[in-house]
Short mmCIF file of C-alpha atoms and ligand atoms in Angstrom, two decimals:
data_model
loop_
_atom_site.label_atom_id
_atom_site.label_comp_id
_atom_site.label_asym_id
_atom_site.label_seq_id
_atom_site.Cartn_x
_atom_site.Cartn_y
_atom_site.Cartn_z
CA MET A 1 212.09 203.10 143.82
CA ASP A 2 208.48 204.23 143.77
CA PRO A 3 205.81 201.96 142.29
CA THR A 4 205.25 203.34 138.80
CA THR A 5 202.91 203.18 135.84
CA PHE A 6 204.87 203.34 132.61
CA VAL A 7 202.60 204.81 129.94
CA LEU A 8 204.13 204.26 126.52
CA PHE A 9 202.93 206.23 123.51
CA GLY A 10 204.10 204.54 120.31
CA ALA A 11 204.02 201.04 121.80
CA THR A 12 203.80 199.34 118.39
CA GLY A 13 206.75 201.29 116.96
CA ASP A 14 210.29 200.37 116.11
CA LEU A 15 212.05 202.15 118.96
CA ALA A 16 209.81 200.45 121.50
CA LYS A 17 210.63 197.03 120.07
CA ARG A 18 214.33 197.54 119.57
CA LYS A 19 215.19 199.53 122.67
CA ILE A 20 212.45 200.17 125.20
CA TYR A 21 211.08 196.65 125.85
CA PRO A 22 214.57 195.08 125.98
CA ALA A 23 215.65 197.85 128.37
CA LEU A 24 212.66 197.24 130.65
CA TYR A 25 213.22 193.50 130.56
CA ASN A 26 216.89 193.78 131.41
CA LEU A 27 216.09 196.11 134.30
CA PHE A 28 213.54 193.55 135.45
CA VAL A 29 216.06 190.69 135.26
CA ARG A 30 218.53 192.76 137.29
CA GLY A 31 215.85 193.52 139.91
CA LYS A 32 215.87 197.18 138.99
CA LEU A 33 212.24 197.76 138.12
CA PRO A 34 209.93 199.23 140.73
CA GLN A 35 207.47 196.94 142.43
CA PRO A 36 204.65 196.96 141.62
CA PHE A 37 205.13 198.04 138.05
CA SER A 38 202.46 198.59 135.42
CA VAL A 39 202.96 199.16 131.71
CA ILE A 40 200.25 200.58 129.49
CA GLY A 41 201.13 200.43 125.80
CA LEU A 42 199.34 202.80 123.44
CA GLY A 43 198.98 202.79 119.70
CA ARG A 44 196.54 203.33 116.89
CA ARG A 45 196.32 199.68 116.00
CA GLU A 46 193.52 197.55 117.42
CA TRP A 47 195.60 195.13 119.47
CA SER A 48 194.47 192.94 122.34
CA ASP A 49 196.51 192.62 125.53
CA GLU A 50 197.54 189.12 124.43
CA PHE A 51 198.68 190.27 121.02
CA PHE A 52 200.62 193.12 122.61
CA ARG A 53 202.37 190.79 125.05
CA ALA A 54 203.24 188.40 122.23
CA SER A 55 204.76 191.27 120.26
CA VAL A 56 206.78 192.42 123.29
CA GLU A 57 207.98 188.86 123.83
CA GLN A 58 209.06 188.61 120.22
CA SER A 59 211.03 191.84 120.47
CA LEU A 60 212.81 190.53 123.59
CA ARG A 61 213.83 187.36 121.82
CA LYS A 62 215.23 189.42 118.99
CA PHE A 63 216.80 192.41 120.71
CA SER A 64 217.33 191.78 124.42
CA ARG A 65 220.90 191.39 125.70
CA SER A 66 219.81 188.93 128.38
CA GLU A 67 218.20 185.87 126.93
CA ALA A 68 214.44 185.76 127.12
CA ASN A 69 214.04 182.00 127.46
CA ASP A 70 213.00 181.54 131.07
CA ALA A 71 209.24 181.07 130.70
CA GLY A 72 208.47 181.83 134.35
CA LEU A 73 210.47 185.04 134.34
CA LEU A 74 208.98 186.14 131.05
CA HIS A 75 205.49 185.46 132.27
CA ARG A 76 206.01 187.55 135.42
CA PHE A 77 207.43 190.39 133.34
CA LEU A 78 204.67 190.36 130.73
CA GLN A 79 201.92 190.25 133.35
CA ALA A 80 202.51 193.95 133.93
CA PHE A 81 201.61 194.82 130.32
CA ARG A 82 198.23 196.15 129.11
CA TYR A 83 197.33 197.72 125.79
CA SER A 84 194.90 200.46 124.86
CA VAL A 85 194.02 201.96 121.49
CA LEU A 86 194.67 205.67 121.40
CA ASP A 87 194.25 208.27 118.72
CA ILE A 88 196.63 211.02 119.81
CA GLY A 89 194.21 213.84 118.94
CA ARG A 90 191.07 212.34 120.54
CA GLU A 91 190.33 213.64 124.00
CA GLU A 92 187.99 210.79 124.91
CA ASP A 93 190.78 208.26 124.33
CA TYR A 94 192.71 209.94 127.16
CA ARG A 95 189.72 209.60 129.48
CA LYS A 96 189.57 205.91 128.60
CA LEU A 97 193.29 205.70 129.27
CA LEU A 98 192.85 207.37 132.65
CA GLU A 99 190.24 204.77 133.58
CA LEU A 100 192.58 201.95 132.64
CA VAL A 101 195.52 203.47 134.50
CA GLU A 102 193.41 203.97 137.61
CA ARG A 103 191.95 200.49 137.41
CA ARG A 104 195.43 198.99 137.28
CA GLU A 105 196.60 201.22 140.13
CA ALA A 106 193.69 199.98 142.23
CA GLU A 107 194.34 196.32 141.32
CA LEU A 108 198.00 196.62 142.16
CA ARG A 109 197.40 198.94 145.10
CA MET A 110 199.86 201.46 143.92
CA PRO A 111 200.03 205.24 144.19
CA PRO A 112 199.45 207.28 141.02
CA ASN A 113 203.09 207.78 140.01
CA ARG A 114 203.06 208.00 136.23
CA LEU A 115 205.84 208.12 133.73
CA PHE A 116 204.72 209.10 130.21
CA TYR A 117 207.15 207.97 127.55
CA LEU A 118 206.63 209.60 124.15
CA SER A 119 208.13 207.26 121.59
CA VAL A 120 206.39 209.11 118.76
CA GLY A 121 207.26 211.83 116.24
CA PRO A 122 208.00 215.26 117.72
CA GLU A 123 204.96 216.72 115.94
CA TYR A 124 202.80 214.91 118.52
CA PHE A 125 204.61 216.04 121.70
CA GLU A 126 202.51 219.15 122.33
CA THR A 127 199.15 217.49 121.74
CA ILE A 128 199.96 214.56 123.98
CA ALA A 129 201.33 216.73 126.79
CA ALA A 130 198.27 218.99 126.68
CA ASN A 131 195.88 216.02 126.69
CA ILE A 132 197.67 214.38 129.61
CA GLN A 133 197.10 217.57 131.52
CA SER A 134 193.48 218.24 130.53
CA SER A 135 192.31 214.63 130.97
CA GLY A 136 193.45 214.54 134.59
CA LEU A 137 196.08 211.87 133.85
CA GLY A 138 198.77 214.23 135.00
CA SER A 139 197.17 215.82 138.02
CA ALA A 140 196.98 212.86 140.32
CA ASN A 141 198.20 212.61 143.83
CA GLY A 142 201.60 211.17 142.91
CA TRP A 143 204.42 212.30 140.67
CA LYS A 144 204.41 212.59 136.90
CA ARG A 145 207.31 212.54 134.44
CA LEU A 146 207.51 213.09 130.71
CA VAL A 147 210.22 211.28 128.75
CA ILE A 148 210.75 212.50 125.21
CA GLU A 149 213.02 211.56 122.37
CA LYS A 150 214.92 213.84 120.05
CA PRO A 151 214.61 215.87 117.90
CA PHE A 152 213.76 218.70 120.24
CA GLY A 153 212.89 221.35 117.66
CA HIS A 154 214.18 221.98 114.17
CA ASP A 155 215.98 225.21 114.98
CA LEU A 156 216.23 227.69 117.85
CA ALA A 157 212.80 229.25 117.35
CA SER A 158 210.90 225.95 117.03
CA ALA A 159 212.73 224.46 120.03
CA ARG A 160 211.74 227.48 122.14
CA GLU A 161 208.15 227.23 120.99
CA LEU A 162 208.01 223.51 121.76
CA ASN A 163 209.45 224.10 125.19
CA ARG A 164 206.94 226.85 125.90
CA LYS A 165 204.08 224.52 124.98
CA LEU A 166 205.41 221.59 127.01
CA SER A 167 205.98 223.79 130.03
CA GLU A 168 202.25 224.54 130.14
CA SER A 169 201.70 220.92 131.18
CA PHE A 170 205.01 219.80 132.74
CA ALA A 171 207.55 221.56 134.92
CA GLU A 172 211.19 221.44 133.80
CA GLU A 173 212.06 218.98 136.60
CA GLU A 174 209.37 216.65 135.25
CA ILE A 175 210.75 216.60 131.69
CA TYR A 176 213.40 213.98 130.80
CA ARG A 177 214.84 214.69 127.35
CA ILE A 178 216.61 211.59 126.12
CA ASP A 179 219.94 211.94 124.41
CA HIS A 180 220.99 208.32 124.15
CA TYR A 181 224.67 209.29 124.01
CA LEU A 182 224.37 210.33 127.65
CA GLY A 183 223.28 206.79 128.48
CA LYS A 184 226.35 205.15 126.97
CA PRO A 185 228.37 203.44 129.70
CA VAL A 186 231.66 205.17 128.92
CA VAL A 187 230.05 208.62 128.78
CA GLN A 188 228.53 207.92 132.18
CA ARG A 189 232.02 207.19 133.53
CA LEU A 190 233.53 210.48 132.43
CA GLU A 191 232.64 212.29 135.61
CA SER A 192 234.05 209.62 137.90
CA LEU A 193 237.22 209.47 135.82
CA GLN A 194 237.96 213.00 136.98
CA GLN A 195 236.46 212.71 140.44
CA ALA A 196 238.35 209.60 141.42
CA ASN A 197 241.66 210.66 139.88
CA PRO A 198 243.19 213.88 141.16
CA VAL A 199 245.96 213.42 138.59
CA ILE A 200 243.51 213.64 135.74
CA GLN A 201 241.54 216.37 137.42
CA ALA A 202 244.67 218.47 137.85
CA MET A 203 245.60 218.08 134.22
CA TRP A 204 242.14 218.89 132.91
CA THR A 205 243.01 222.45 131.84
CA ASN A 206 244.62 224.48 129.09
CA ARG A 207 247.93 224.30 130.95
CA TYR A 208 248.35 220.68 129.95
CA ILE A 209 245.85 219.97 127.21
CA SER A 210 246.61 220.94 123.64
CA ASN A 211 243.33 220.03 121.97
CA VAL A 212 240.31 217.74 122.23
CA GLN A 213 238.94 215.70 119.32
CA ILE A 214 235.44 214.26 119.36
CA THR A 215 234.51 211.94 116.52
CA ALA A 216 231.29 210.06 115.80
CA ALA A 217 231.90 208.28 112.52
CA GLU A 218 229.37 205.92 111.01
CA SER A 219 229.82 203.58 108.09
CA VAL A 220 226.09 203.34 107.41
CA GLY A 221 224.47 205.71 104.95
CA VAL A 222 221.04 207.25 105.09
CA GLU A 223 219.37 203.80 105.15
CA GLU A 224 215.56 203.84 105.09
CA ARG A 225 215.33 207.26 106.66
CA ALA A 226 215.64 209.45 103.57
CA GLY A 227 212.44 211.38 104.30
CA TYR A 228 213.67 212.35 107.74
CA TYR A 229 217.37 212.71 107.14
CA ASP A 230 217.24 214.85 104.01
CA HIS A 231 215.50 217.60 106.02
CA VAL A 232 217.77 217.29 108.98
CA GLY A 233 221.34 216.52 107.99
CA ALA A 234 224.28 215.70 110.22
CA LEU A 235 224.14 219.10 111.91
CA ARG A 236 220.67 218.58 113.39
CA ASP A 237 220.73 214.78 113.57
CA MET A 238 224.01 214.37 115.49
CA PHE A 239 225.83 217.62 116.09
CA GLN A 240 223.28 219.82 117.88
CA ASN A 241 222.52 217.06 120.38
CA HIS A 242 224.92 214.11 120.76
CA MET A 243 228.13 215.90 119.78
CA LEU A 244 227.56 219.00 121.86
CA GLN A 245 226.56 216.81 124.80
CA LEU A 246 229.88 214.97 124.48
CA LEU A 247 231.67 218.31 124.42
CA MET A 248 229.90 219.38 127.61
CA MET A 249 230.62 216.09 129.35
CA THR A 250 234.30 216.38 128.42
CA ALA A 251 234.75 220.02 129.37
CA ILE A 252 233.00 220.08 132.75
CA HIS A 253 234.95 220.11 135.98
CA LEU A 254 233.13 218.43 138.77
CA PRO A 255 233.49 218.78 142.50
CA HIS A 256 233.97 215.58 144.54
CA GLU A 257 230.37 215.54 145.59
CA SER A 258 228.29 215.70 142.47
CA SER A 259 224.55 215.86 141.98
CA PRO A 260 222.25 216.21 138.95
CA GLU A 261 221.97 219.94 139.68
CA LYS A 262 225.74 220.39 139.83
CA VAL A 263 226.34 218.45 136.63
CA ARG A 264 223.70 220.46 134.81
CA PHE A 265 224.95 223.74 136.22
CA LYS A 266 228.48 222.98 135.04
CA LYS A 267 227.31 221.88 131.61
CA LYS A 268 225.36 225.08 131.23
CA ARG A 269 228.46 227.09 132.16
CA VAL A 270 230.43 225.33 129.43
CA MET A 271 227.79 226.14 126.83
CA GLU A 272 227.60 229.75 127.97
CA ALA A 273 231.34 230.04 127.50
CA LEU A 274 231.30 228.64 123.95
CA LEU A 275 232.52 231.33 121.59
CA PRO A 276 229.61 232.08 119.26
CA VAL A 277 230.25 231.95 115.56
CA LEU A 278 228.97 234.65 113.22
CA LYS A 279 227.07 233.52 110.17
CA GLU A 280 229.62 235.20 107.89
CA ASP A 281 232.50 233.39 109.63
CA VAL A 282 231.02 229.91 109.79
CA ARG A 283 233.06 228.75 106.79
CA LEU A 284 236.26 229.49 108.73
CA SER A 285 235.55 226.97 111.44
CA VAL A 286 232.96 224.56 110.03
CA VAL A 287 233.39 222.04 107.21
CA ARG A 288 230.25 220.76 105.49
CA GLY A 289 230.37 217.52 103.54
CA GLN A 290 228.22 215.06 101.62
CA TYR A 291 229.22 211.54 100.69
CA ALA A 292 229.85 210.54 97.10
CA ALA A 293 230.03 206.97 95.80
CA GLY A 294 232.82 204.83 97.20
CA SER A 295 233.24 201.56 98.98
CA ILE A 296 232.80 200.38 102.55
CA GLY A 297 234.64 197.27 103.63
CA GLY A 298 235.35 196.43 99.98
CA LYS A 299 231.70 196.77 98.92
CA PRO A 300 230.77 199.54 96.48
CA VAL A 301 228.11 201.97 97.70
CA VAL A 302 226.27 204.78 95.96
CA GLY A 303 226.61 208.47 96.72
CA TYR A 304 224.09 210.32 98.90
CA THR A 305 222.17 211.88 96.01
CA SER A 306 221.70 208.46 94.38
CA GLU A 307 220.15 206.98 97.53
CA PRO A 308 216.44 206.08 97.20
CA GLY A 309 214.25 208.97 98.31
CA ILE A 310 216.97 211.62 98.14
CA ALA A 311 216.61 214.47 95.65
CA PRO A 312 219.39 214.29 93.00
CA ASP A 313 220.28 217.93 93.71
CA SER A 314 220.11 217.67 97.51
CA ALA A 315 222.63 219.91 99.29
CA ASN A 316 222.06 218.20 102.62
CA ASP A 317 225.06 217.69 104.91
CA THR A 318 226.02 214.13 105.81
CA PHE A 319 229.28 215.26 107.42
CA ILE A 320 230.25 218.10 109.71
CA ALA A 321 233.58 219.02 111.21
CA ALA A 322 233.96 222.08 113.40
CA ARG A 323 236.40 223.88 115.66
CA LEU A 324 234.82 225.23 118.84
CA LEU A 325 236.44 227.39 121.46
CA ILE A 326 235.47 227.65 125.10
CA GLU A 327 236.24 231.08 126.44
CA ASN A 328 236.90 230.46 130.10
CA ASN A 329 240.00 230.20 132.27
CA ASP A 330 240.17 226.42 132.01
CA TRP A 331 239.87 226.05 128.27
CA ARG A 332 240.92 229.32 126.65
CA GLY A 333 243.18 228.44 123.70
CA VAL A 334 242.27 224.73 123.54
CA PRO A 335 240.42 223.93 120.32
CA PHE A 336 237.65 221.33 120.59
CA TYR A 337 237.38 219.65 117.21
CA ILE A 338 234.16 217.82 116.50
CA ARG A 339 233.25 215.73 113.51
CA THR A 340 230.49 213.37 112.61
CA GLY A 341 229.43 211.79 109.36
CA LYS A 342 227.69 208.97 107.56
CA ARG A 343 229.42 206.56 105.21
CA MET A 344 232.79 207.06 106.81
CA LYS A 345 235.43 204.39 106.94
CA GLU A 346 234.28 202.74 110.14
CA LYS A 347 231.82 202.99 112.97
CA SER A 348 233.66 204.65 115.77
CA THR A 349 232.75 207.12 118.47
CA ARG A 350 235.69 208.42 120.45
CA ILE A 351 237.12 211.33 122.31
CA VAL A 352 240.85 211.97 122.14
CA VAL A 353 242.42 214.40 124.57
CA GLU A 354 245.85 215.40 123.33
CA PHE A 355 248.25 216.72 125.93
CA LYS A 356 250.88 219.34 125.32
CA GLU A 357 254.47 218.32 124.88
CA PRO A 358 256.26 219.93 127.78
CA VAL A 359 259.51 218.12 127.14
CA LYS A 360 259.73 219.37 123.60
CA GLN A 361 258.67 222.84 124.58
CA ALA A 362 260.99 223.06 127.55
CA ALA A 363 264.01 222.03 125.52
CA THR A 364 264.93 223.60 122.23
CA GLY A 365 261.71 222.94 120.41
CA LYS A 366 263.44 220.20 118.44
CA GLU A 367 261.78 216.87 117.78
CA ASN A 368 262.83 214.33 120.37
CA GLY A 369 260.82 211.32 119.32
CA ILE A 370 258.36 211.69 122.11
CA ALA A 371 254.78 211.34 120.96
CA PRO A 372 252.19 213.43 122.76
CA ASN A 373 250.37 211.83 125.67
CA LEU A 374 246.82 210.99 124.76
CA LEU A 375 243.77 210.07 126.70
CA VAL A 376 241.68 207.95 124.34
CA ILE A 377 238.07 207.45 125.32
CA GLU A 378 236.37 204.85 123.12
CA ILE A 379 232.61 205.21 123.43
CA GLY A 380 231.46 202.72 120.81
CA PRO A 381 231.49 200.09 119.47
CA ASP A 382 234.60 199.52 121.64
CA GLU A 383 234.22 200.79 125.16
CA SER A 384 237.45 201.67 126.89
CA ILE A 385 239.55 204.46 128.33
CA LYS A 386 243.29 204.37 127.70
CA LEU A 387 246.13 206.70 128.53
CA ARG A 388 249.05 206.76 126.14
CA LEU A 389 252.34 207.49 127.86
CA ASN A 390 255.95 207.30 126.68
CA THR A 391 258.60 204.99 127.98
CA LYS A 392 262.31 204.78 127.18
CA ASP A 393 263.87 201.52 126.15
CA ALA A 394 266.64 200.22 128.37
CA GLY A 395 270.22 200.84 127.30
CA PRO A 396 272.07 204.01 126.35
CA ASP A 397 270.70 204.13 122.79
CA GLY A 398 267.16 203.23 123.71
CA GLY A 399 264.50 205.35 122.05
CA PHE A 400 261.12 206.37 123.29
CA LYS A 401 258.06 204.32 122.60
CA PRO A 402 254.44 204.86 123.47
CA VAL A 403 252.69 202.51 125.91
CA GLN A 404 249.01 202.29 126.65
CA VAL A 405 247.70 202.23 130.18
CA GLU A 406 244.23 200.80 130.30
CA LEU A 407 242.05 202.68 132.77
CA PHE A 408 238.79 201.00 131.95
CA GLU A 409 237.40 198.39 129.65
CA SER A 410 233.72 197.75 129.60
CA PRO A 411 232.54 194.20 130.27
CA LYS A 412 230.98 192.62 127.19
CA ASP A 413 227.46 192.58 128.62
CA SER A 414 227.34 196.10 130.02
CA PRO A 415 223.88 197.71 130.06
CA GLU A 416 222.76 199.50 126.94
CA ALA A 417 222.18 203.24 126.88
CA TYR A 418 218.40 202.87 127.05
CA GLU A 419 218.61 200.57 130.04
CA ASN A 420 220.66 203.13 131.95
CA LEU A 421 218.43 206.02 130.96
CA ILE A 422 215.08 204.35 131.58
CA GLY A 423 216.38 203.15 134.95
CA ASP A 424 217.39 206.72 135.79
CA ALA A 425 214.04 208.17 134.69
CA LEU A 426 212.22 205.63 136.88
CA ASN A 427 214.45 206.65 139.76
CA GLY A 428 213.91 210.35 139.15
CA ASN A 429 217.60 210.92 138.46
CA ALA A 430 217.96 213.53 135.72
CA THR A 431 221.76 213.70 135.62
CA PHE A 432 222.05 212.11 132.19
CA PHE A 433 219.17 213.87 130.48
CA ALA A 434 219.37 217.11 128.53
CA HIS A 435 218.12 220.12 130.48
CA TRP A 436 216.28 222.81 128.53
CA ASP A 437 219.11 225.30 129.16
CA GLU A 438 221.57 222.97 127.42
CA VAL A 439 219.22 222.36 124.52
CA GLU A 440 218.56 226.06 124.05
CA LEU A 441 222.25 227.00 124.26
CA SER A 442 223.10 224.24 121.78
CA TRP A 443 220.59 225.57 119.29
CA GLN A 444 221.91 229.06 119.90
CA TRP A 445 225.39 227.97 118.82
CA VAL A 446 224.09 225.97 115.88
CA GLN A 447 221.62 228.53 114.50
CA PRO A 448 224.15 230.74 112.62
CA VAL A 449 225.56 227.55 111.10
CA LEU A 450 222.09 226.54 109.90
CA ASP A 451 221.63 230.03 108.47
CA ALA A 452 225.01 229.97 106.74
CA PHE A 453 224.19 226.57 105.20
CA ALA A 454 220.77 227.78 104.06
CA GLU A 455 222.34 230.81 102.39
CA ASN A 456 225.10 228.71 100.88
CA LEU A 457 227.86 230.64 102.59
CA VAL A 458 229.71 227.41 103.32
CA PRO A 459 230.90 225.15 100.48
CA LEU A 460 229.53 221.61 100.37
CA HIS A 461 232.50 219.28 99.93
CA LYS A 462 231.96 215.83 98.49
CA TYR A 463 233.86 213.01 100.15
CA GLU A 464 234.31 209.46 99.04
CA ALA A 465 232.23 206.93 100.92
CA GLY A 466 234.59 204.87 103.06
CA SER A 467 236.93 207.78 103.80
CA TYR A 468 237.34 209.99 106.88
CA GLY A 469 235.41 212.85 105.30
CA PRO A 470 236.52 215.64 102.99
CA ALA A 471 240.16 216.72 102.93
CA GLU A 472 239.03 220.12 104.27
CA SER A 473 238.32 218.42 107.60
CA ALA A 474 241.99 217.51 107.99
CA ALA A 475 242.95 220.98 106.73
CA LEU A 476 240.88 222.58 109.50
CA LEU A 477 243.13 220.97 112.11
CA ALA A 478 246.28 221.51 110.07
CA GLN A 479 245.66 225.27 110.30
CA ASP A 480 246.40 224.92 114.02
CA GLY A 481 249.28 222.48 113.53
CA ASN A 482 247.12 219.51 114.57
CA CYS A 483 245.78 216.38 112.92
CA TRP A 484 242.98 213.91 113.60
CA TRP A 485 244.36 211.01 115.59
CA PHE A 486 243.94 207.45 114.34
CA ASP A 487 242.82 208.21 110.76
CA GLN A 488 244.61 205.72 108.59
C1 BG6 B 501 220.76 208.78 116.17
C2 BG6 B 501 220.77 209.38 114.80
O1 BG6 B 501 220.38 209.74 117.12
O2 BG6 B 501 222.07 208.30 116.49
C3 BG6 B 501 221.25 208.36 113.77
O3 BG6 B 501 219.45 209.83 114.47
C4 BG6 B 501 222.56 207.77 114.18
O4 BG6 B 501 221.33 208.95 112.49
C5 BG6 B 501 222.53 207.28 115.61
O5 BG6 B 501 222.84 206.69 113.31
C6 BG6 B 501 223.90 206.86 116.07
O6 BG6 B 501 223.81 206.28 117.33
P1 BG6 B 501 224.88 205.21 117.84
O7 BG6 B 501 224.45 204.89 119.23
O8 BG6 B 501 224.79 204.05 116.91
O9 BG6 B 501 226.22 205.87 117.75
#
């Protein structure tokens, strides 16, 4: 791994404390940080290096998965950290930053490989990227990378505009767009599940698969993010990015030898094959919901429009369910059902692949007590992959019963998404980052849905907090003779 300077914009922010410092520390503990390694934290506040290090240390004690109580180890880790005040719009601050970066590179005798991590609001992306370029920070004799967080645009047009601006300063191969769902350990295993198992690979088509269900349910509500969430909704917050990424990762077929380019190429092909939805038809395949009062785990909670900071007449979506169709030879006729929502019964992110019932079909079509085979991929908070098969009890009158075959269960202390992703970005491995093509194609699919919502062409269904969403979500699957698995 190349010696690297990690330049962090937004170093005093919440994401840095909760995710980025713990991720760096855990990589360090596992010997997976480059050597030498330099971190320059940037923020508006007037902090000293000491104060910055103390704040990083505090965040490790609070949020790191490996304990931060070995003083020697901590000291060695924190030695790499420096802080500089930066006003994002002030050019001279970038020149000061360049001096500091170069000074550290000289002290540590390292080449000018620089990773710029933008842990700031998207409204600052363009300005920062342009200033990195014009100050000379980005034109050194090493490599440069830009890591950015979602949201990438607010709709198709703004995403294109943002990309155009960023591409004036960074090439596509230098841009690492974080979608933290792609860093989740089970999502990262999806490709090897197919690659290492010809049985699964062979069955990964419309010949054997009846439908695919992707759920990201959350029991939390809007929390302290009313200002953000009420302008975004579930469609932009979860669906356009995380959910469509999960769809791509499920639907791709990978060759034995895979590479970032191949993965991205295949994902793009999936998105290109997604059947577009016309604005007028959105209501036929998309269910829009908003939570009403209810109870979660026995505790009463208020409805969305009674949450602090939310307008009492807000028509924002806190739940989306949709049926998507992939028009290619592998997936034609297999509905992909996706749903995500706040204030649902439980926190659970999972993919269920339901197989067809050849025995039933081959015989007379009569029920025979055989439940469909399912591949159940639990992404969080449980992390496992299980295959549900049927077995027959011994004896002449024995009936069928389902058994679970466990293919994978994540160890309790598996790396967090951010640890995986930051490690990959440092290594220059872009496999699990969102390429611009994917982002653009995702917005392309979502745009008519946004338009239909804006024009009120899709009813907004209230659902009780603590439920699995509005009844219309179950009805969407019932139209095809299917139902959501594991809702009870
Ligand atoms: C974020 C969304 O991207 O993902 C949040 O902005 C959401 O609204 C979160 O709560 C869910 O992530 P996870 O990893 O907890 O499933």
